[in-house]
Short mmCIF file of C-alpha atoms in Angstrom, two decimals:
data_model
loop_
_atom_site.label_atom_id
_atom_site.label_comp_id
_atom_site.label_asym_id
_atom_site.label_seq_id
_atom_site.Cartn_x
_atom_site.Cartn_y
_atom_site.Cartn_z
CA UNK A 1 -12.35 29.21 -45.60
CA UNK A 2 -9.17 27.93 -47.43
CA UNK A 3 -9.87 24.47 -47.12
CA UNK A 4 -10.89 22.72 -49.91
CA UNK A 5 -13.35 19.37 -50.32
CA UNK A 6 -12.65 17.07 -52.50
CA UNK A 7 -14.62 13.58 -53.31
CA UNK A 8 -13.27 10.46 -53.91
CA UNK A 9 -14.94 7.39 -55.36
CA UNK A 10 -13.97 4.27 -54.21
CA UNK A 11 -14.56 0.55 -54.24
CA UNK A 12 -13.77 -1.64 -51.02
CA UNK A 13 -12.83 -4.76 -51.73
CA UNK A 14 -13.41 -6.22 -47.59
CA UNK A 15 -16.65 -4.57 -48.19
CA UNK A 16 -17.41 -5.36 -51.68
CA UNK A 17 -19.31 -2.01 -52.35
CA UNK A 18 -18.78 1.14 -53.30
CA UNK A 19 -18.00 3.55 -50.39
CA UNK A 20 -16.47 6.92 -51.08
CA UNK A 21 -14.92 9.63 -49.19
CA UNK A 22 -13.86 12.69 -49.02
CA UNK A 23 -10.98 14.99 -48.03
CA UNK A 24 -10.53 18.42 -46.75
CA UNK A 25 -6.63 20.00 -46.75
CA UNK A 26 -5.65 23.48 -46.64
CA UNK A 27 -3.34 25.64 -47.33
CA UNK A 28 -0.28 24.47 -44.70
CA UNK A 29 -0.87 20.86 -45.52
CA UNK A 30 -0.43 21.30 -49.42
CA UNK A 31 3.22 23.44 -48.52
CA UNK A 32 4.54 21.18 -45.37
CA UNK A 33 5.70 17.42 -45.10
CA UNK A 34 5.15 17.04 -42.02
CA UNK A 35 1.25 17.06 -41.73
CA UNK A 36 -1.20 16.22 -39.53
CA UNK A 37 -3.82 13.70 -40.41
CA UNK A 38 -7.54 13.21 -39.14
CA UNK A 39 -9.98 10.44 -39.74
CA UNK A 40 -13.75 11.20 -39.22
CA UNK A 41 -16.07 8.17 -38.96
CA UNK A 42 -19.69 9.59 -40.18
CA UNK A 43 -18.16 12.02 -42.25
CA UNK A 44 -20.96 13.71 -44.10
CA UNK A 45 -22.70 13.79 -40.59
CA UNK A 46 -19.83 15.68 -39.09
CA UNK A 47 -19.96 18.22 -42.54
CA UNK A 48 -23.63 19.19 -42.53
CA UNK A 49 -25.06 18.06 -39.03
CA UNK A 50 -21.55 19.27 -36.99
CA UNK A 51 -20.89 22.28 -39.75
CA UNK A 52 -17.19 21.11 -39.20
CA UNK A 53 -15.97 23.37 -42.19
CA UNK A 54 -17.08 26.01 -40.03
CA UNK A 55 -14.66 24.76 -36.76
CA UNK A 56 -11.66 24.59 -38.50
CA UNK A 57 -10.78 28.30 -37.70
CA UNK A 58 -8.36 27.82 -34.94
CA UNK A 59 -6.55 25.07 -37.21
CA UNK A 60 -5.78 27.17 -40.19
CA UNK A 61 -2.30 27.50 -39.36
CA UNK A 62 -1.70 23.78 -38.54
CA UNK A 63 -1.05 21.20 -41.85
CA UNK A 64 -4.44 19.30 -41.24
CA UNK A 65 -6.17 16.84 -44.24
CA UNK A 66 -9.08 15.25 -42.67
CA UNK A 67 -10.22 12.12 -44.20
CA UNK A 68 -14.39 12.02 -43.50
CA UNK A 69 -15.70 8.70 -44.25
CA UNK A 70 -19.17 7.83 -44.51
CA UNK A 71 -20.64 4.41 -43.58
CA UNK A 72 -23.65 4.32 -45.50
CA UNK A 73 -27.28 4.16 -45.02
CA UNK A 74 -28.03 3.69 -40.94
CA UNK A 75 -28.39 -0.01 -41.03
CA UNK A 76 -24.68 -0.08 -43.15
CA UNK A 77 -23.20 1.83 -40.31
CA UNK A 78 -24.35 -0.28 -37.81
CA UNK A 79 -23.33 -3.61 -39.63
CA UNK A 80 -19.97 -1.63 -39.78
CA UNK A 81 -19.21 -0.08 -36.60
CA UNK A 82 -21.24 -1.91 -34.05
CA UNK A 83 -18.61 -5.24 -32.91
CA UNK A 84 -21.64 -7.86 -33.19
CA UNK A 85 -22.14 -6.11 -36.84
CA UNK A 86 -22.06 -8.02 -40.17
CA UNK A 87 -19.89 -6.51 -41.83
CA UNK A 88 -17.82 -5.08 -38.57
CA UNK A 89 -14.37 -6.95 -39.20
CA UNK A 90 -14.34 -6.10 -42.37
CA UNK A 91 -14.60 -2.23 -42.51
CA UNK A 92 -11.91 -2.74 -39.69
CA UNK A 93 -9.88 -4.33 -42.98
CA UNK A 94 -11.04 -1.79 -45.43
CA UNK A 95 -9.91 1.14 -42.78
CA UNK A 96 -6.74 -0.25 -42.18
CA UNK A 97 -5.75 -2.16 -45.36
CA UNK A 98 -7.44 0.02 -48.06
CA UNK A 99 -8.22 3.33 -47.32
CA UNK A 100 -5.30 3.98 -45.06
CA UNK A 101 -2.54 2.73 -47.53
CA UNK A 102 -4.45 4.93 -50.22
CA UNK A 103 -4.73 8.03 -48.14
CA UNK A 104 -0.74 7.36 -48.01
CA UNK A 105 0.54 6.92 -51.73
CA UNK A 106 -2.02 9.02 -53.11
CA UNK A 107 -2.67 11.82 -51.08
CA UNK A 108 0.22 11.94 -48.88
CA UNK A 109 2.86 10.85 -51.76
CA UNK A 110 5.73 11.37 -49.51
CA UNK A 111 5.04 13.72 -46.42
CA UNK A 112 4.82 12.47 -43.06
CA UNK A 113 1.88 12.09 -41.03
CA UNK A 114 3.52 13.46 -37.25
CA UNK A 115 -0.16 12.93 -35.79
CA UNK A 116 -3.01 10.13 -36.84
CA UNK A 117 -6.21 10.74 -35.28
CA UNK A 118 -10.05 9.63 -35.55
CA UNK A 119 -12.95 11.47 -34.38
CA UNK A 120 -16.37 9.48 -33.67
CA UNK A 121 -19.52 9.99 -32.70
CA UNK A 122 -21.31 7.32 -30.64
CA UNK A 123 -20.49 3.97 -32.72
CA UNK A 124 -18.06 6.25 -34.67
CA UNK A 125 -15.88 6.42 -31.44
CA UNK A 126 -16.79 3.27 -30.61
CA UNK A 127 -15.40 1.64 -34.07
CA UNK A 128 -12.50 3.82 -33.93
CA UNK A 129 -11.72 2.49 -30.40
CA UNK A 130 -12.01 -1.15 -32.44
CA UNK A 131 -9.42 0.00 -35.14
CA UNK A 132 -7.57 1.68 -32.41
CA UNK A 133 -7.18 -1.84 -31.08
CA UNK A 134 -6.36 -3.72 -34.38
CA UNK A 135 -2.92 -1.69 -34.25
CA UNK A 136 -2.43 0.53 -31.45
CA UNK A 137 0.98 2.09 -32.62
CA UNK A 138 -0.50 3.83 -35.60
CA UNK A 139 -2.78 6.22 -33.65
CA UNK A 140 -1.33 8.87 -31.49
CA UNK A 141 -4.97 10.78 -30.82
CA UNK A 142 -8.64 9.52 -30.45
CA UNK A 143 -11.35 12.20 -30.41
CA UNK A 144 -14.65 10.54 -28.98
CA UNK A 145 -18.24 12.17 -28.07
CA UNK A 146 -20.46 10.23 -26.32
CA UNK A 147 -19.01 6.68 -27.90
CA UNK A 148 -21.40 4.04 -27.45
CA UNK A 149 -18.91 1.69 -26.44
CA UNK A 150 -19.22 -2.34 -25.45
CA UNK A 151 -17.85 -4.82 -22.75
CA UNK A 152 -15.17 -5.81 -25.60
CA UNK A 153 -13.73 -2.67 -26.32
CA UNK A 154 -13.35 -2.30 -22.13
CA UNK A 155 -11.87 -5.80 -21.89
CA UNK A 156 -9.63 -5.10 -25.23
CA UNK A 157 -8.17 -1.57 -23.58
CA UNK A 158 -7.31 -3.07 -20.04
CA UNK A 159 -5.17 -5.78 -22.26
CA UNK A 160 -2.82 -3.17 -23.50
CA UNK A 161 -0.10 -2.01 -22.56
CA UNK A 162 1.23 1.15 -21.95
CA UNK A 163 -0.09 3.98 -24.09
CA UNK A 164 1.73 7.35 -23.06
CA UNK A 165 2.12 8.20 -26.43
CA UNK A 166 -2.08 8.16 -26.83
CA UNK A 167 -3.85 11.67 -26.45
CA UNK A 168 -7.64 10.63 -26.28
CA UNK A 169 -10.29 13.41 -25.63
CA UNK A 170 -13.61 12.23 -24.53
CA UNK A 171 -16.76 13.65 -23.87
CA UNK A 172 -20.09 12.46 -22.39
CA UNK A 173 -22.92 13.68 -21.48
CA UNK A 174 -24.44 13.08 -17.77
CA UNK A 175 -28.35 11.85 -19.36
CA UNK A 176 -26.72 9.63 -21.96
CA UNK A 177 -27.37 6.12 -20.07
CA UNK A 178 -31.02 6.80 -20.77
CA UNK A 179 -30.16 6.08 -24.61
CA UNK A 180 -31.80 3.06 -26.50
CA UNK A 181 -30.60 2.33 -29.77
CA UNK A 182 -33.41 2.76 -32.19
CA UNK A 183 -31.64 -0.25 -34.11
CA UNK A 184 -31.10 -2.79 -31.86
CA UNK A 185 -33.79 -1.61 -28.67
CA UNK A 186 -31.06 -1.83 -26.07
CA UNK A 187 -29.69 0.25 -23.57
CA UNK A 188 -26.13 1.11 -24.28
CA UNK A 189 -25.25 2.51 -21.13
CA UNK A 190 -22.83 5.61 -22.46
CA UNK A 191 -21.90 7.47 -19.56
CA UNK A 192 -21.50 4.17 -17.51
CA UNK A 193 -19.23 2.70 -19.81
CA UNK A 194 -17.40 5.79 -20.55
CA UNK A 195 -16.58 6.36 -16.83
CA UNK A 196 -15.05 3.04 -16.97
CA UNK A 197 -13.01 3.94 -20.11
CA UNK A 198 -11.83 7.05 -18.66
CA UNK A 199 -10.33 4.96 -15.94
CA UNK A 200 -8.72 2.07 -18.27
CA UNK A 201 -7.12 5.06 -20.18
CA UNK A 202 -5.59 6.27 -16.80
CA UNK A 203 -4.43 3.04 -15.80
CA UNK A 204 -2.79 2.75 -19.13
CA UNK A 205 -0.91 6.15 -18.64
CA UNK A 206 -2.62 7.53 -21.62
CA UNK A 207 -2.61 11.73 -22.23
CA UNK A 208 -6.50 12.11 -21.22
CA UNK A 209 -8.96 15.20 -21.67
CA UNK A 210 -12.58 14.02 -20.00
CA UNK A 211 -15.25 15.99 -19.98
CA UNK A 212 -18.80 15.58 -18.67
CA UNK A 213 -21.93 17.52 -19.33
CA UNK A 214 -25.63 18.00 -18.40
CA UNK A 215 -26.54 16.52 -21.73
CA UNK A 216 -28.58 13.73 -23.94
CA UNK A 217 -27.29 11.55 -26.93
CA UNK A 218 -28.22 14.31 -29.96
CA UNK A 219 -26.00 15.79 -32.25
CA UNK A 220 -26.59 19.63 -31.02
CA UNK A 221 -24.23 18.13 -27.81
CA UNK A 222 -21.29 17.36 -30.26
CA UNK A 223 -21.50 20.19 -32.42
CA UNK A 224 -21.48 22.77 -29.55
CA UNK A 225 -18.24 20.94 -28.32
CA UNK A 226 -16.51 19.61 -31.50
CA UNK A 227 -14.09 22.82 -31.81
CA UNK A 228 -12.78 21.64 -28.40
CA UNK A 229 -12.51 17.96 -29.79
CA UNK A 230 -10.47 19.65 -32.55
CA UNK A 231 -8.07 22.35 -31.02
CA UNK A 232 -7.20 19.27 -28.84
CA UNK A 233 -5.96 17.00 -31.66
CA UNK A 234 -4.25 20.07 -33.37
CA UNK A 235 -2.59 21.28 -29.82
CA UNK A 236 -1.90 18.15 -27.78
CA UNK A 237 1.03 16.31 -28.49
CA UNK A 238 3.35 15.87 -31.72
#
């Protein structure tokens, strides 16, 4: 595989803690300026749980650097990507005002990203619907399994505008309303709330793959479909 990992340590300010992350490029990204660029919320997650090295296959060709960011420890990423967290607005702030601008002089130094995308799982999608929101014209594709979104984000979406320019592939699965959050002991009502995502997306004109399946809340879901998730971003649009 000719993609290559690289760590990189790094202090938030917003957060006031250490939180690094890490970056896989290949070949076609290091010899093209016009590049592709994907942000993955649970990033170590998505590298040993979702074995994403191992989807990449049908990308090689494409200039991709994926940016896989880690939250922390399980009661960090809650305080971070659930809206009610702690520390929610401000890893909104440290996305957008930190690690973005860094992934740009440093790592970038010059080429163009032609595509911006996140990919989340549960709260991942949900926070990267919530820095979606913060400033909609950045993003031109959203890659969400089984987001464990809230009211807000719903309520935040229907206030857009139009977002043709959006390419947002989701994916639920049909048992995932039976979830309780093992943090917080409430129901989070996935595939209810997606359904009602998939039809603010419509009604805001956005490009939209949906896909439902005979599935739970558990990672095996989301690794089985994640090359989809990923030939999507790298096919659709730009």
């Amino acid at each position: 595989m000719s993609f290559k990992l690289r760590e990189i340590d790094f202090f938030s300010r917003c957060l006031q803690r250490e939180l690094p992350f890490y970056l896989l490029a290949n070949q076609a990204f290091e010899r093209n300026e016009s590049v592709y660029v994907l942000y993955v919320q649970d990033g170590l997650d998505y590298l040993e749980i979702g074995e994403l090295e191992q989807k990449l296959g049908g990308l090689m060709g494409k200039p991709l650097l994926i940016v896989l960011v880690p939250p922390g420890d399980s009661m960090q990423r809650y305080a971070c990507y659930h809206p009610n967290g702690e520390t929610h607005e401000q890893y909104v702030s440290f996305f957008l005002e930190e690690l973005m601008p860094f992934v740009a002089e440093q790592v970038l130094s010059g080429k163009r990203a032609v595509k911006h995308g996140m990919l989340g799982d549960s709260l991942g999608g949900a926070v990267s619907v919530s820095i979606f929101l913060r400033d909609s014209k950045i993003w031109t594709h959203l890659l969400l399994q089984s987001a464990a979104f809230s009211p807000v984000h719903l309520e935040e979406v229907h206030a857009l505008g139009k977002q043709s320019n959006l390419h947002v592939h989701q994916l639920v699965g049909l048992k995932e309303d039976d979830f309780v959050s093992p943090i917080s002991h409430q129901r989070l009502w996935i595939l209810t709330r997606n359904r009602l995502m998939r039809k603010a997306w419509t009604e805001k004109e956005a490009q939209l793959s949906y896909i439902e399946k005979d599935e739970d809340h558990v990672w095996t879901f989301w690794k089985d479909h994640l090359e989809e998730a990923l030939l999507f971003f790298a096919n659709q649009g730009g």
